[in-house]
Amino acid sequence: MEATITQKILAAHADKKSVEPGEFIEAKIDFALGNDITAPLAIKEFERLGVKRVFDKNRIALIPDHFTPNKDLESANQCKILQDFAHKQKIRHYYEVGRMGIEHALLPELGLVSPGDLVIGADSHTCTYGALGLFSTGVGSTDLAAAFITGRCWFRVPESMKFIYKGGLKKWVGGKDLILYTIGDIGVDGALYKAMEFTGDAISRLPMDDRFSMCNMAIEAGAKSGIIAVDEITKRYVGFKRYKVFASDKKAGYSKVIEYDAKTIEPQVALPHLPSNARPVKRIKNISIDQAVIGSCTNGRISDLRIAAHVLKGKRVKSNVRLIVIPATQSVYLQAVEEGLAEIFVKAGGLFSTPTCGPCLGGHMGILAEGERAIATTNRNFVGRMGDTRSEVYLSNPAVCAASSIKGRIAHPEEVM
Amino acid sequence: MKIKGKVHKFGNNVNTDEIIPASYLNTTDPGQLARHCMEGIDKNFSKIVKRGDVIVAGRNFGCGSSREHAPLSIKGAGVSCVIGRSFARIFYRNCINIGLPILESKEAARRIRVNDRLKIDTKRGTIEDITLKKTFYAQKFPPFMQQMISAGGLMKYIKKKKSKIRLRT
């Protein structure tokens, strides 16, 4: 039976020869993740059942990244629940402030997730890791609690949608633009319950960081997962370790196959209040901004900061704009310091912060007031996402975000280079 | 389960940031979360909602973040059932897992009006609009999910299967 990469990974973890879309399975998981918002609920459920030990203390990550460094007393108490549980259960992958990072950048960086794995996380952007040729998906806190106990999770095997990107990318276009363009095309429920499989020669040339950005936003099209098959770029990133490589068969069944001419795709901006409101940045005129945020699990990796610094070098952020740059992990932070990127941001008049999800979800470190407008390299521009319900968020890649901070309005990088 | 309640209507793509804004995610208490339920879309909702009321929504209800705080706040506010044309998958999962009745019906989502009175039988999947004098049929749950729903949610389902999976207690 011909199968997709997603079917094959799920079958392998359910001890089955093959699985079909629509089938319900209980599968073994290789890794489970929770954060300071979702894990406290899971821990509460876990303890309510009176279970003494987690299924495997080495296969769980607890990452306090959303409201950390603790933004208020309540958040501090939430984080304390994680810390106490990690200590009690001897959870190996608990990372304290100073060593942590935004979960979806941190786990791949530490090599905790590998090709062929099945990963769940109580965070919707868990789909990020699919960039490594594995199946990963977001679940809720109760699912996480169940996984803590059983090491298993229930799934409905998804249909797959195949996206083929052909041709070379324009200057200033990256993975973020490809995914915004795609969501703009199919809509925020265009891939509801499905696995999005990204292929084509444009993808085979796409660097790892851009692949993470693409799979990260699969959820914004309603997808269960995003996935890119393992190739030389993946192998170089993962390095020398044992893992299993799965690939889709030539005649595998897809609910839809969509082809894009990648060379015509321009840098994109998604207008409020849905990620599907994507337009070429060139078509957006005179949208002034109060804030520019570069960071998040979507675009807070080193190559994102390099592009932003390249645009900002020797220039100044517009006097009435707040530029907030947040490296996704401590090692990205350190690298940005060593490469002189941090200096470029600060000299330009921007802020360079410790890793946190912070402003992306309107948590802290950059909340918008009523009527304020931000451009951000984050993943959601819902009503009130970054603060007041009457504020606005525009989504873009790091180069567009940096250029906009200089101009004080949404701008194409060409306008400042 | 048999449910009776009054309808609150919402449109397409209502996301979890609207259901419960992130600034309230520093607690897991359903009572506290309920006070801010739907605040991002309707500031008065938590004040006007009555125990037993039903939410009827359009497409892709509950999209966005995985926060279980969203269905918890809805359940905490006293809402007895959520009906939608379609649901975002993590939200759907979360409702099943925490035992908040959730029904998918294109017709019901389209035709039911605000303030209509409903009589719902979740087991049979029937949605009777008393005001409209019309009955709608929700999509049936697959047997696997039906088991979990009858058990009263995922944790109770696991507890029931306790002997089979050898919990390390």
Coordinates of C-alpha atoms in Angstrom, one line a residue:
Chain A
M1 CA 0.0 0.0 0.0
E2 CA 1.4 3.4 -1.0
A3 CA 1.5 5.8 1.9
T4 CA 2.5 9.3 2.9
I5 CA 5.4 10.1 5.2
T6 CA 2.8 11.0 7.9
Q7 CA 0.9 7.7 7.6
K8 CA 4.2 5.8 7.8
I9 CA 5.4 7.6 10.9
L10 CA 2.0 7.1 12.6
A11 CA 1.8 3.4 11.6
A12 CA 5.4 2.8 13.0
H13 CA 4.4 4.3 16.3
A14 CA 1.1 2.4 16.5
D15 CA 2.8 -1.0 15.8
K16 CA 0.8 -1.3 12.6
K17 CA 1.9 -2.2 9.1
S18 CA -0.2 0.7 7.7
V19 CA -2.8 3.2 8.7
E20 CA -5.5 4.9 6.7
P21 CA -6.8 8.5 6.9
G22 CA -9.7 8.7 9.3
E23 CA -8.6 5.7 11.3
F24 CA -8.2 6.2 15.1
I25 CA -5.0 5.0 16.6
E26 CA -3.3 5.0 20.0
A27 CA 0.4 5.6 19.3
K28 CA 3.6 5.6 21.3
I29 CA 5.1 9.0 21.6
D30 CA 8.8 9.7 21.6
F31 CA 8.7 13.1 23.3
A32 CA 6.1 15.2 25.1
L33 CA 6.3 18.9 25.8
G34 CA 4.6 21.4 28.2
N35 CA 5.1 25.0 29.1
D36 CA 4.3 27.4 31.9
I37 CA 0.8 27.9 30.6
T38 CA -0.2 24.4 29.7
A39 CA 1.8 22.2 31.9
P40 CA 0.3 23.3 35.3
L41 CA -3.1 22.1 34.1
A42 CA -1.6 18.8 33.0
I43 CA 0.3 18.4 36.3
K44 CA -3.0 19.0 38.2
E45 CA -4.7 16.3 36.2
F46 CA -1.8 13.9 36.5
E47 CA -1.7 14.3 40.3
R48 CA -5.5 14.0 40.6
L49 CA -5.3 10.5 39.3
G50 CA -2.8 9.6 42.0
V51 CA -0.1 8.4 39.7
K52 CA 3.4 8.4 41.2
R53 CA 5.8 8.4 38.3
V54 CA 5.8 9.7 34.7
F55 CA 6.2 7.2 31.9
D56 CA 9.8 8.3 31.2
K57 CA 11.6 11.2 32.8
N58 CA 13.9 11.5 29.9
R59 CA 11.2 12.0 27.3
I60 CA 9.4 15.0 28.7
A61 CA 10.4 18.6 28.4
L62 CA 9.0 21.3 30.7
I63 CA 9.9 24.8 29.4
P64 CA 8.9 27.9 31.2
D65 CA 8.9 30.3 28.2
H66 CA 5.6 32.2 27.9
F67 CA 5.4 34.5 30.9
T68 CA 9.1 34.2 31.9
P69 CA 11.1 35.8 33.4
N70 CA 8.0 35.7 35.7
K71 CA 5.9 38.7 34.8
D72 CA 3.8 38.7 37.9
L73 CA 2.9 36.8 41.1
E74 CA 0.4 34.4 39.4
S75 CA 2.9 33.5 36.7
A76 CA 5.6 32.9 39.3
N77 CA 3.2 30.5 41.0
Q78 CA 2.5 28.7 37.7
C79 CA 6.3 28.3 37.0
K80 CA 6.8 27.1 40.5
I81 CA 4.4 24.2 39.8
L82 CA 6.6 23.2 36.8
Q83 CA 9.8 23.5 38.8
D84 CA 8.4 21.4 41.7
F85 CA 7.0 18.7 39.4
A86 CA 10.3 18.6 37.4
H87 CA 12.2 18.2 40.7
K88 CA 9.9 15.6 42.1
Q89 CA 9.7 13.5 38.9
K90 CA 13.4 14.1 38.1
I91 CA 12.4 15.4 34.7
R92 CA 15.7 15.6 32.8
H93 CA 14.7 18.3 30.3
Y94 CA 13.5 21.2 32.5
Y95 CA 15.3 24.4 31.6
E96 CA 15.4 27.3 34.0
V97 CA 15.5 30.9 33.0
G98 CA 19.0 31.6 31.9
R99 CA 19.3 28.3 30.1
M100 CA 15.9 28.0 28.5
G101 CA 14.5 29.3 25.2
I102 CA 11.3 29.4 23.3
E103 CA 10.3 25.7 23.3
H104 CA 10.0 25.2 19.6
A105 CA 13.4 26.7 18.9
L106 CA 15.0 25.0 21.9
L107 CA 14.0 21.4 21.4
P108 CA 15.4 21.0 17.9
E109 CA 18.5 23.0 18.9
L110 CA 19.2 20.6 21.8
G111 CA 18.6 17.6 19.5
L112 CA 15.6 16.4 21.6
V113 CA 13.5 15.7 18.6
S114 CA 14.8 13.7 15.6
P115 CA 13.6 12.6 12.2
G116 CA 11.0 9.9 12.2
D117 CA 9.9 10.7 15.8
L118 CA 6.3 11.2 17.0
V119 CA 6.2 14.3 19.2
I120 CA 3.3 15.9 21.0
G121 CA 3.3 19.2 22.9
A122 CA 0.7 21.1 24.8
D123 CA 1.2 24.1 22.6
S124 CA -0.3 24.6 19.2
H125 CA 3.0 25.5 17.5
T126 CA 4.4 22.0 18.3
C127 CA 3.9 21.4 14.6
T128 CA 7.3 23.3 14.1
Y129 CA 9.4 20.1 14.4
G130 CA 7.8 18.6 11.3
A131 CA 10.6 20.4 9.4
L132 CA 12.9 17.6 10.6
G133 CA 10.9 14.9 8.8
L134 CA 8.9 13.9 11.9
F135 CA 5.3 14.0 13.0
S136 CA 4.5 16.5 15.7
T137 CA 1.3 18.1 16.7
G138 CA -0.2 20.3 19.4
V139 CA -2.5 18.9 22.0
G140 CA -4.3 20.1 25.1
S141 CA -3.2 19.8 28.7
T142 CA -5.3 16.8 29.5
D143 CA -3.7 15.0 26.5
L144 CA -0.4 15.9 28.0
A145 CA -1.4 14.6 31.4
A146 CA -2.5 11.3 29.7
A147 CA 0.8 11.1 27.9
F148 CA 2.8 11.7 31.1
I149 CA 1.0 8.6 32.5
T150 CA 0.9 6.3 29.5
G151 CA 3.5 7.5 27.0
R152 CA 0.8 7.3 24.4
C153 CA -1.7 9.6 22.7
W154 CA -4.8 9.1 20.6
F155 CA -4.9 10.4 17.0
R156 CA -7.2 10.4 14.0
V157 CA -4.9 9.7 11.1
P158 CA -5.0 12.8 9.0
E159 CA -5.4 13.1 5.2
S160 CA -2.4 14.9 3.7
M161 CA -2.2 17.9 1.4
K162 CA 0.8 18.3 -0.8
F163 CA 2.3 21.7 -1.5
I164 CA 4.9 22.0 -4.3
Y165 CA 7.0 25.1 -4.5
K166 CA 8.8 25.5 -7.8
G167 CA 11.6 27.9 -8.8
G168 CA 14.1 30.2 -7.1
L169 CA 13.0 32.6 -4.4
K170 CA 13.1 36.4 -4.9
K171 CA 15.5 38.5 -2.8
W172 CA 14.1 39.1 0.7
V173 CA 11.7 36.2 0.4
G174 CA 12.0 33.3 3.0
G175 CA 10.0 30.5 4.5
K176 CA 7.8 32.9 6.3
D177 CA 6.7 34.5 3.0
L178 CA 6.0 31.1 1.5
I179 CA 3.8 30.0 4.4
L180 CA 1.9 33.4 4.6
Y181 CA 1.3 33.2 0.9
T182 CA 0.0 29.6 1.3
I183 CA -2.3 30.5 4.2
G184 CA -3.5 33.5 2.2
D185 CA -4.4 31.1 -0.6
I186 CA -6.1 28.3 1.3
G187 CA -7.4 30.2 4.3
V188 CA -7.2 29.7 8.1
D189 CA -9.1 26.5 7.9
G190 CA -7.8 25.5 4.4
A191 CA -6.0 22.5 5.9
L192 CA -8.3 21.8 8.8
Y193 CA -7.4 18.4 10.5
K194 CA -4.9 17.7 7.7
A195 CA -1.1 17.2 7.4
M196 CA 0.6 19.8 5.2
E197 CA 3.5 18.3 3.3
F198 CA 5.9 20.8 1.8
T199 CA 7.9 19.8 -1.2
G200 CA 9.4 21.1 -4.4
D201 CA 12.8 22.4 -5.5
A202 CA 12.3 25.7 -3.6
I203 CA 11.9 23.6 -0.4
S204 CA 15.0 21.5 -1.1
R205 CA 17.1 24.6 -1.3
L206 CA 15.4 26.2 1.8
P207 CA 17.6 26.5 4.9
M208 CA 16.6 24.7 8.1
D209 CA 15.5 27.9 9.9
D210 CA 13.1 28.8 7.1
R211 CA 11.7 25.3 7.1
F212 CA 10.9 25.6 10.8
S213 CA 9.1 28.9 10.1
M214 CA 6.9 27.1 7.5
C215 CA 6.0 24.1 9.6
N216 CA 5.5 26.3 12.6
M217 CA 2.6 28.1 10.9
A218 CA 0.8 25.0 9.5
I219 CA -1.6 25.4 12.5
E220 CA -2.6 28.8 11.2
A221 CA -4.2 27.0 8.2
G222 CA -5.9 24.7 10.7
A223 CA -3.5 21.8 10.0
K224 CA -2.7 19.0 12.4
S225 CA 0.9 19.0 11.3
G226 CA 3.4 20.3 8.7
I227 CA 6.2 18.1 7.4
I228 CA 9.2 18.3 5.2
A229 CA 11.0 15.1 4.2
V230 CA 14.6 14.5 5.4
D231 CA 17.3 15.6 2.9
E232 CA 21.0 16.7 3.1
I233 CA 20.1 20.0 4.8
T234 CA 18.2 18.1 7.5
K235 CA 21.0 15.6 7.9
R236 CA 23.6 18.4 8.3
Y237 CA 21.4 20.1 10.9
V238 CA 20.7 17.0 12.9
G239 CA 24.3 15.8 12.9
F240 CA 25.7 12.4 13.8
K241 CA 23.0 10.4 15.6
R242 CA 20.7 7.5 15.0
Y243 CA 17.3 8.2 13.6
K244 CA 14.8 6.8 11.1
V245 CA 14.1 8.3 7.7
F246 CA 10.6 8.1 6.3
A247 CA 9.4 9.3 2.9
S248 CA 6.1 9.5 1.0
D249 CA 5.6 6.9 -1.7
K250 CA 5.3 8.2 -5.3
K251 CA 1.6 7.1 -5.5
A252 CA 0.6 8.1 -2.0
G253 CA -2.9 9.5 -1.7
Y254 CA -3.4 13.2 -1.1
S255 CA -6.7 15.0 -0.5
K256 CA -5.3 17.9 -2.6
V257 CA -2.1 18.8 -4.4
I258 CA -1.3 22.5 -4.9
E259 CA 1.6 23.9 -6.9
Y260 CA 3.0 27.3 -6.5
D261 CA 5.4 29.3 -8.7
A262 CA 7.7 30.3 -6.0
K263 CA 9.7 32.8 -8.1
T264 CA 6.7 35.1 -8.3
I265 CA 6.1 35.2 -4.6
E266 CA 6.9 38.6 -3.0
P267 CA 7.6 39.4 0.6
Q268 CA 4.3 39.1 2.4
V269 CA 2.4 40.9 5.1
A270 CA -0.7 39.5 6.8
L271 CA -3.1 42.2 7.7
P272 CA -5.3 42.2 10.8
H273 CA -7.0 40.1 12.1
L274 CA -6.2 36.8 10.4
P275 CA -3.0 35.2 9.2
S276 CA -4.8 34.5 5.9
N277 CA -5.0 38.2 5.1
A278 CA -1.7 38.0 3.3
R279 CA -0.7 40.6 0.7
P280 CA 2.6 41.5 -1.1
V281 CA 4.3 44.2 1.1
K282 CA 4.5 46.4 -2.0
R283 CA 0.8 46.7 -2.1
I284 CA 0.5 48.1 1.4
K285 CA 0.6 51.8 1.5
N286 CA 1.1 54.2 4.4
I287 CA 0.4 51.9 7.4
S288 CA 2.2 53.6 10.2
I289 CA 3.5 51.5 13.2
D290 CA 4.1 52.0 16.9
Q291 CA 6.1 48.8 17.5
A292 CA 8.1 46.2 15.6
V293 CA 8.7 42.8 17.2
I294 CA 11.4 40.4 15.8
G295 CA 11.4 37.0 17.5
S296 CA 9.1 34.2 18.5
C297 CA 9.0 30.4 17.7
T298 CA 8.4 31.4 14.1
N299 CA 11.3 33.8 13.5
G300 CA 13.6 34.1 16.5
R301 CA 16.4 32.0 15.2
I302 CA 19.9 33.1 14.3
S303 CA 19.4 33.5 10.6
D304 CA 16.3 35.7 11.3
L305 CA 18.4 38.0 13.5
R306 CA 21.2 38.1 10.9
I307 CA 18.7 39.3 8.2
A308 CA 17.2 41.9 10.5
A309 CA 20.7 43.1 11.6
H310 CA 21.7 43.3 7.9
V311 CA 18.8 45.6 7.2
L312 CA 19.3 47.7 10.4
K313 CA 23.1 48.1 10.3
G314 CA 24.1 51.7 10.5
K315 CA 20.5 52.9 10.5
R316 CA 18.2 54.3 13.2
V317 CA 14.8 53.1 14.3
K318 CA 12.2 55.8 13.7
S319 CA 11.9 58.0 16.8
N320 CA 8.3 57.1 17.6
V321 CA 8.7 53.3 17.1
R322 CA 9.7 50.7 19.6
L323 CA 11.8 47.9 18.1
I324 CA 11.8 44.8 20.3
V325 CA 14.3 42.0 19.3
I326 CA 14.0 38.7 21.1
P327 CA 16.3 35.9 20.3
A328 CA 14.5 32.5 20.6
T329 CA 17.1 30.8 22.8
Q330 CA 20.1 31.5 25.0
S331 CA 22.5 30.1 22.4
V332 CA 20.9 32.3 19.7
Y333 CA 21.3 35.2 22.2
L334 CA 24.9 34.4 22.7
Q335 CA 25.6 34.0 19.0
A336 CA 23.9 37.3 18.3
V337 CA 26.2 39.0 20.8
E338 CA 29.3 37.3 19.5
E339 CA 28.5 38.1 15.8
G340 CA 27.8 41.8 16.8
L341 CA 24.1 41.6 15.9
A342 CA 23.1 42.7 19.4
E343 CA 25.2 45.8 19.0
I344 CA 23.6 46.6 15.7
F345 CA 20.1 46.4 17.3
V346 CA 21.0 48.5 20.3
K347 CA 22.9 51.1 18.3
A348 CA 19.9 51.4 15.9
G349 CA 17.7 52.3 18.9
G350 CA 16.2 48.9 19.5
L351 CA 15.7 46.7 22.5
F352 CA 17.5 43.3 22.7
S353 CA 16.0 41.0 25.3
T354 CA 16.3 37.6 27.0
P355 CA 14.4 34.8 25.3
T356 CA 10.6 34.8 26.0
C357 CA 7.3 34.3 24.0
G358 CA 6.3 37.5 25.8
P359 CA 4.7 39.9 23.3
C360 CA 3.6 37.4 20.7
L361 CA 0.6 36.3 22.8
G362 CA 0.2 39.7 24.5
G363 CA 1.8 38.2 27.7
H364 CA 4.4 40.9 28.5
M365 CA 7.5 42.7 27.1
G366 CA 5.6 44.7 24.6
I367 CA 1.8 44.9 25.1
L368 CA 0.0 47.2 22.7
A369 CA -2.3 50.1 23.9
E370 CA -5.7 50.8 22.4
G371 CA -5.3 51.9 18.8
E372 CA -1.7 51.0 18.6
R373 CA -0.3 49.0 15.7
A374 CA 2.6 46.6 15.5
I375 CA 4.4 44.7 12.7
A376 CA 5.8 41.4 14.0
T377 CA 7.6 38.3 12.8
T378 CA 5.3 36.3 15.0
N379 CA 2.5 33.9 13.9
R380 CA -0.9 35.3 14.9
N381 CA -2.6 38.7 14.3
F382 CA -6.0 37.9 16.0
V383 CA -8.0 40.6 17.7
G384 CA -6.2 41.6 20.9
R385 CA -3.4 39.1 20.3
M386 CA -0.7 41.5 21.4
G387 CA -2.7 43.6 23.8
D388 CA -5.8 45.8 23.7
T389 CA -8.7 44.5 21.5
R390 CA -8.5 47.7 19.5
S391 CA -4.8 47.2 18.7
E392 CA -3.5 45.7 15.4
V393 CA -0.8 43.2 14.5
Y394 CA 0.7 42.8 11.0
L395 CA 2.7 39.7 10.3
S396 CA 5.9 39.7 8.2
N397 CA 9.4 38.2 7.8
P398 CA 12.3 39.7 9.8
A399 CA 13.6 41.9 6.9
V400 CA 10.3 43.6 6.3
C401 CA 9.9 44.0 10.1
A402 CA 13.3 45.6 10.4
A403 CA 12.8 47.9 7.4
S404 CA 9.4 49.0 8.8
S405 CA 11.0 49.9 12.1
I406 CA 13.3 52.3 10.3
K407 CA 10.6 53.9 8.2
G408 CA 8.0 54.0 10.9
R409 CA 5.5 52.4 8.5
I410 CA 5.2 49.1 6.8
A411 CA 8.0 49.0 4.3
H412 CA 9.8 46.8 1.8
P413 CA 13.5 46.2 2.7
E414 CA 14.5 47.7 -0.7
E415 CA 13.3 51.1 0.6
V416 CA 16.0 51.2 3.1
M417 CA 18.9 49.3 1.5
Chain B
M1 CA -26.7 13.6 28.1
K2 CA -29.8 15.7 27.7
I3 CA -29.4 19.5 27.6
K4 CA -31.8 22.4 27.5
G5 CA -30.6 26.0 27.0
K6 CA -30.7 29.3 25.2
V7 CA -28.5 30.2 22.3
H8 CA -25.6 32.6 22.1
K9 CA -24.3 33.0 18.5
F10 CA -20.8 33.6 17.2
G11 CA -19.4 33.8 13.7
N12 CA -16.5 32.2 11.8
N13 CA -12.9 31.6 13.0
V14 CA -13.5 32.6 16.6
N15 CA -10.0 32.0 18.1
T16 CA -8.9 31.0 21.5
D17 CA -7.4 34.5 22.1
E18 CA -10.9 35.8 21.8
I19 CA -12.4 33.1 24.0
I20 CA -9.9 33.7 26.8
P21 CA -7.2 36.4 26.2
A22 CA -3.6 35.4 27.2
S23 CA -3.4 37.9 30.0
Y24 CA -5.7 35.6 32.0
L25 CA -3.7 32.4 31.4
N26 CA -1.7 32.9 34.6
T27 CA -4.4 30.8 36.4
T28 CA -6.0 27.5 35.8
D29 CA -9.1 28.0 38.0
P30 CA -12.3 27.5 35.9
G31 CA -14.2 30.0 38.0
Q32 CA -11.7 32.8 37.4
L33 CA -11.4 31.9 33.7
A34 CA -15.2 31.9 33.4
R35 CA -15.3 35.6 34.4
H36 CA -13.3 36.5 31.3
C37 CA -15.0 34.0 28.9
M38 CA -15.3 35.3 25.3
E39 CA -14.0 38.7 26.5
G40 CA -12.0 39.3 23.3
I41 CA -15.1 39.2 21.3
D42 CA -18.0 40.1 23.6
K43 CA -17.1 41.9 26.9
N44 CA -20.6 41.2 28.3
F45 CA -20.8 37.5 27.6
S46 CA -19.7 36.4 31.1
K47 CA -22.3 38.6 32.6
I48 CA -25.3 37.5 30.5
V49 CA -24.5 33.8 30.1
K50 CA -26.7 31.5 32.2
R51 CA -26.1 28.0 33.3
G52 CA -27.2 25.6 30.6
D53 CA -26.9 28.1 27.7
V54 CA -25.5 26.9 24.4
I55 CA -22.9 28.4 22.1
V56 CA -23.7 28.1 18.4
A57 CA -20.8 29.1 16.1
G58 CA -19.7 29.2 12.5
R59 CA -16.6 27.6 10.9
N60 CA -13.3 26.8 12.6
F61 CA -14.5 27.7 16.1
G62 CA -11.6 27.6 18.7
C63 CA -8.8 28.1 16.2
G64 CA -5.4 29.3 17.4
S65 CA -3.6 28.3 20.5
S66 CA -3.9 24.9 22.3
R67 CA -4.9 26.5 25.6
E68 CA -7.3 24.2 27.4
H69 CA -8.2 27.3 29.3
A70 CA -10.6 28.2 26.4
P71 CA -13.0 25.2 26.8
L72 CA -12.5 25.4 30.6
S73 CA -13.6 29.0 30.7
I74 CA -16.7 28.1 28.5
K75 CA -17.5 25.1 30.7
G76 CA -16.8 27.2 33.9
A77 CA -19.2 29.9 32.6
G78 CA -22.0 27.3 32.6
V79 CA -22.3 26.6 28.9
S80 CA -23.7 23.2 28.5
C81 CA -22.8 22.5 24.8
V82 CA -21.0 24.0 21.9
I83 CA -22.4 23.6 18.4
G84 CA -20.4 24.7 15.3
R85 CA -20.3 24.3 11.6
S86 CA -16.7 23.1 12.1
F87 CA -14.1 23.2 14.8
A88 CA -10.3 23.7 15.1
R89 CA -8.9 20.3 15.9
I90 CA -7.1 21.0 19.2
F91 CA -10.2 22.8 20.6
Y92 CA -12.3 19.9 19.5
R93 CA -10.0 17.4 21.2
N94 CA -9.9 19.5 24.4
C95 CA -13.7 19.6 24.6
I96 CA -13.9 15.8 24.3
N97 CA -11.0 15.4 26.8
I98 CA -12.6 17.6 29.5
G99 CA -16.1 16.4 28.9
L100 CA -17.7 19.5 27.4
P101 CA -20.3 18.4 24.9
I102 CA -19.4 19.5 21.3
L103 CA -21.5 18.9 18.2
E104 CA -20.8 19.6 14.6
S105 CA -23.7 20.5 12.3
K106 CA -23.6 22.7 9.2
E107 CA -27.4 23.1 9.2
A108 CA -27.8 23.8 12.9
A109 CA -25.0 26.3 12.8
R110 CA -26.6 28.1 9.9
R111 CA -30.3 28.1 10.9
I112 CA -30.3 28.4 14.7
R113 CA -30.8 32.0 15.8
V114 CA -29.7 33.9 18.8
N115 CA -31.9 33.4 21.9
D116 CA -33.6 30.3 20.4
R117 CA -34.3 27.6 22.9
L118 CA -32.7 24.2 22.3
K119 CA -33.2 20.7 23.5
I120 CA -30.1 18.5 22.8
D121 CA -29.6 14.8 23.2
T122 CA -25.8 14.4 22.9
K123 CA -25.9 10.7 22.7
R124 CA -28.3 10.6 19.8
G125 CA -26.8 13.8 18.3
T126 CA -30.1 15.5 18.0
I127 CA -30.5 19.3 18.3
E128 CA -34.1 20.4 18.6
D129 CA -34.8 24.1 18.1
I130 CA -38.0 24.6 20.2
T131 CA -38.4 28.2 18.9
L132 CA -38.0 27.2 15.3
K133 CA -39.8 23.9 15.8
K134 CA -37.1 22.1 13.8
T135 CA -34.7 19.3 14.6
F136 CA -31.1 19.1 13.3
Y137 CA -28.8 16.1 13.4
A138 CA -25.1 16.4 14.4
Q139 CA -22.4 14.3 12.9
K140 CA -22.1 11.0 14.8
F141 CA -19.0 10.4 17.0
P142 CA -16.8 7.5 15.9
P143 CA -17.0 4.6 18.4
F144 CA -13.5 5.4 19.8
M145 CA -14.6 8.9 20.8
Q146 CA -18.0 7.7 22.0
Q147 CA -16.2 5.5 24.5
M148 CA -14.2 8.4 25.8
I149 CA -17.3 10.6 26.0
S150 CA -19.3 8.0 27.9
A151 CA -16.4 7.6 30.3
G152 CA -16.7 11.3 31.0
G153 CA -13.4 12.5 29.4
L154 CA -9.9 11.3 28.8
M155 CA -8.6 11.0 32.4
K156 CA -11.7 9.0 33.4
Y157 CA -11.3 6.9 30.3
I158 CA -7.6 6.2 31.3
K159 CA -8.6 5.4 34.9
K160 CA -11.1 2.9 33.6
K161 CA -8.4 1.3 31.6
K162 CA -6.1 1.4 34.5
S163 CA -5.7 -2.3 34.9
K164 CA -4.8 -2.7 31.3
I165 CA -2.1 -0.1 31.2
R166 CA -0.5 -0.8 34.6
L167 CA -0.3 2.7 36.1
R168 CA 2.8 3.2 38.2
T169 CA 1.0 4.1 41.4

